[in-house]
Structures are given as C-alpha cells and as structure tokens.
C-alpha cells in the first residue's frame, strides 16, 4: 500500500482516491493540467518584494519583515514547507526584533498558486501563531481556495518524491536502506 507521508491527516476515502491516481499513473497528468505554469519569483529580492506586497495588501498592521529568502537547507518533511521566526536581541538598553521568513528552495520551481500558498501560510503566522481556525480563516482570506491549494501542494510533493524514487530505480514507497 502506498505510503502518503504528506497526506496523513486526510480521510481514508480521499487517500484511496489518491492511491488510485498513483496506481493508474494519473497524478502527474492531473497536476500538470491543473497547474501548467511556473512562477517567476526566482531571487531572494523578488521573493521579499512578493511577500511584502502580500503583507501590505492583507496585513497592513503586521510588523515589517526584515528578511525573506529561499533556503536550500530547509527539509520539507521535517521543517514543514517554510519557516518563520522572530529574533529579539538586547543591545544595551534597547531590544531589537527582527522577523524573517524562509521558504524551501524547491519552491523556486512550482506553480504560482503553491508559492502564494506557502507565503500566505508564513504571513498568517505574523497574526496567529497556532494552526487554529482563526489561522486558517486568515489564510483563506488572503488566498481564496487556500485549503485546496494546500492539498494539491501535498499531492505535488508526493508526486515529486515518486519521480525521485523512480530516478533512483526504486519502486514508489520502497525503502532500500540497509537493515
């Protein structure tokens, strides 16, 4: 049975549909038809501008973001899809706070909807630290259809892993690590 590590929280019936698409080799075609384009935000400078534009549009009262960049060290499975953090430092009698967002480098080559989804997700953390109803309402407000894009991104990551396994000569879901 196909292990779907990015889709674990979804209902069994939906996972069965995904497994059927994988079995029939239709997942890649589905994603390519639904998301045929790739975004043009390729540099850290462009990513910062893109993120800040969304912040200004939807979160005017949110604090400025000091740094936004693509990060090749982010591991998608363990550090989620992106990372945000606030850094506070004491300098004499002043406290300085910096906010930064890091997006996994693999998002340089994804459809624009997926890049927007991850940026919206990280921006929403400026207002809501927890993944609660208010957080997801805010995400949906900033990107209508957010939940579907998040699901489709998880399909994309699943498909990406399958293609990498095929390139290495493994069957999808196999683990050839030594025992």
XYZ file of C-alpha atoms in Angstrom:
179
model
C 0.000 0.000 0.000
C 1.330 3.431 -0.986
C 2.592 5.447 1.995
C 1.418 9.043 1.650
C 3.577 10.914 4.158
C 2.381 14.397 3.138
C -1.303 13.433 3.302
C -1.567 11.644 6.638
C -4.273 13.874 8.137
C -6.751 13.435 5.287
C -9.709 10.991 5.321
C -9.161 7.405 4.197
C -11.624 7.757 1.298
C -9.649 10.672 -0.130
C -6.378 8.802 0.319
C -7.858 5.847 -1.580
C -8.621 8.195 -4.469
C -5.033 9.460 -4.422
C -3.701 5.893 -4.358
C -5.884 5.058 -7.373
C -4.447 8.055 -9.254
C -0.941 6.872 -8.390
C -1.705 3.261 -9.342
C -3.133 4.382 -12.701
C -0.223 6.813 -13.218
C -2.590 9.810 -13.438
C -1.254 12.013 -10.628
C 1.375 13.817 -12.702
C -1.072 14.475 -15.544
C -3.685 15.786 -13.094
C -1.200 18.236 -11.560
C 0.221 19.354 -14.912
C -3.247 20.015 -16.331
C -4.430 21.906 -13.243
C -1.169 23.844 -12.716
C 0.605 24.202 -16.087
C 2.643 27.335 -15.268
C 5.641 28.035 -13.035
C 6.081 31.284 -11.150
C 8.764 33.863 -11.986
C 9.861 34.766 -8.419
C 13.387 33.361 -8.579
C 15.601 35.566 -6.407
C 15.544 36.358 -2.706
C 14.999 40.021 -3.573
C 11.970 39.182 -5.733
C 10.659 36.824 -3.023
C 10.978 39.587 -0.415
C 9.059 42.007 -2.649
C 6.389 39.411 -3.415
C 5.952 38.593 0.290
C 5.914 42.224 1.368
C 3.328 43.090 -1.293
C 1.027 40.404 0.123
C 1.694 41.636 3.673
C 0.787 45.210 2.712
C -2.329 44.072 0.862
C -3.739 41.877 3.628
C -1.886 42.567 6.877
C -1.277 46.310 6.957
C -0.898 46.397 10.728
C 1.514 43.451 10.798
C 5.153 44.250 11.515
C 7.634 44.717 8.692
C 9.527 41.633 7.640
C 13.276 42.077 7.752
C 14.295 39.130 5.615
C 12.624 36.703 3.202
C 14.673 34.158 1.333
C 14.797 30.770 -0.328
C 16.618 28.323 1.927
C 18.276 25.236 0.454
C 18.752 23.792 3.951
C 15.045 23.525 4.761
C 13.927 19.915 4.766
C 10.327 19.839 3.572
C 9.175 16.900 5.659
C 10.694 17.970 8.995
C 10.538 21.785 8.823
C 7.198 21.934 7.036
C 7.041 23.989 3.850
C 8.604 27.178 5.138
C 9.790 28.710 8.354
C 9.178 31.975 10.147
C 10.874 33.335 13.181
C 11.176 36.428 15.272
C 14.596 37.185 16.669
C 14.895 39.529 19.636
C 18.247 40.831 20.783
C 19.232 43.147 23.574
C 21.715 45.872 22.644
C 22.472 47.972 25.695
C 19.136 49.286 26.861
C 17.365 48.582 23.545
C 15.631 45.472 22.325
C 15.659 44.909 18.588
C 13.264 42.474 16.970
C 13.722 41.011 13.512
C 11.194 38.956 11.607
C 12.253 36.596 8.858
C 10.626 34.058 6.578
C 12.473 31.229 4.880
C 10.950 29.241 2.038
C 12.366 25.870 0.942
C 14.343 26.246 -2.296
C 12.270 23.600 -4.037
C 9.544 26.274 -4.239
C 11.549 28.119 -6.901
C 10.086 25.727 -9.460
C 6.403 25.388 -8.561
C 3.139 26.826 -9.837
C 2.386 30.390 -8.672
C -0.528 29.140 -6.564
C 1.810 26.969 -4.482
C 4.300 29.770 -3.864
C 1.445 32.050 -2.843
C 0.086 29.337 -0.535
C 3.358 28.921 1.348
C 3.947 32.678 1.612
C 0.362 33.240 2.812
C 0.857 30.477 5.382
C 4.007 32.064 6.771
C 2.489 35.567 6.725
C -0.544 34.322 8.639
C 1.838 33.368 11.444
C 2.526 37.089 11.941
C -1.037 37.354 13.296
C -1.800 33.826 14.519
C 0.975 31.693 15.962
C -1.068 28.475 16.213
C -2.657 26.442 13.412
C -6.179 27.110 14.663
C -9.468 28.119 12.998
C -8.523 31.815 13.038
C -5.225 30.973 11.336
C -6.896 29.041 8.516
C -9.622 31.688 8.126
C -6.877 34.270 7.652
C -5.114 32.055 5.098
C -8.396 31.599 3.223
C -8.986 35.367 3.315
C -5.558 36.078 1.832
C -5.802 33.297 -0.755
C -9.311 32.072 -1.558
C -9.095 28.328 -2.132
C -6.160 28.016 0.285
C -7.226 24.576 1.586
C -7.396 23.135 -1.940
C -4.000 24.619 -2.827
C -2.509 23.130 0.330
C -3.924 19.707 -0.556
C -2.717 19.970 -4.158
C 0.724 21.055 -2.953
C 0.834 17.902 -0.833
C -0.078 15.913 -3.963
C 2.722 17.707 -5.806
C 5.238 16.794 -3.081
C 4.045 13.184 -3.190
C 4.463 13.103 -6.974
C 7.891 14.750 -6.695
C 9.043 12.054 -4.259
C 7.726 9.316 -6.542
C 9.654 10.740 -9.516
C 12.850 10.942 -7.448
C 12.398 7.310 -6.357
C 11.899 6.238 -9.967
C 15.080 8.064 -10.970
C 16.958 6.141 -8.283
C 15.484 2.882 -9.561
C 13.203 2.230 -6.623
C 9.549 1.412 -6.800
C 7.392 4.177 -5.254
C 7.203 3.728 -1.491
C 10.089 1.237 -1.322
C 12.854 1.809 1.141
C 16.210 0.379 0.102
C 18.111 1.465 3.183
C 20.296 -1.217 4.770
C 18.751 -3.122 7.656
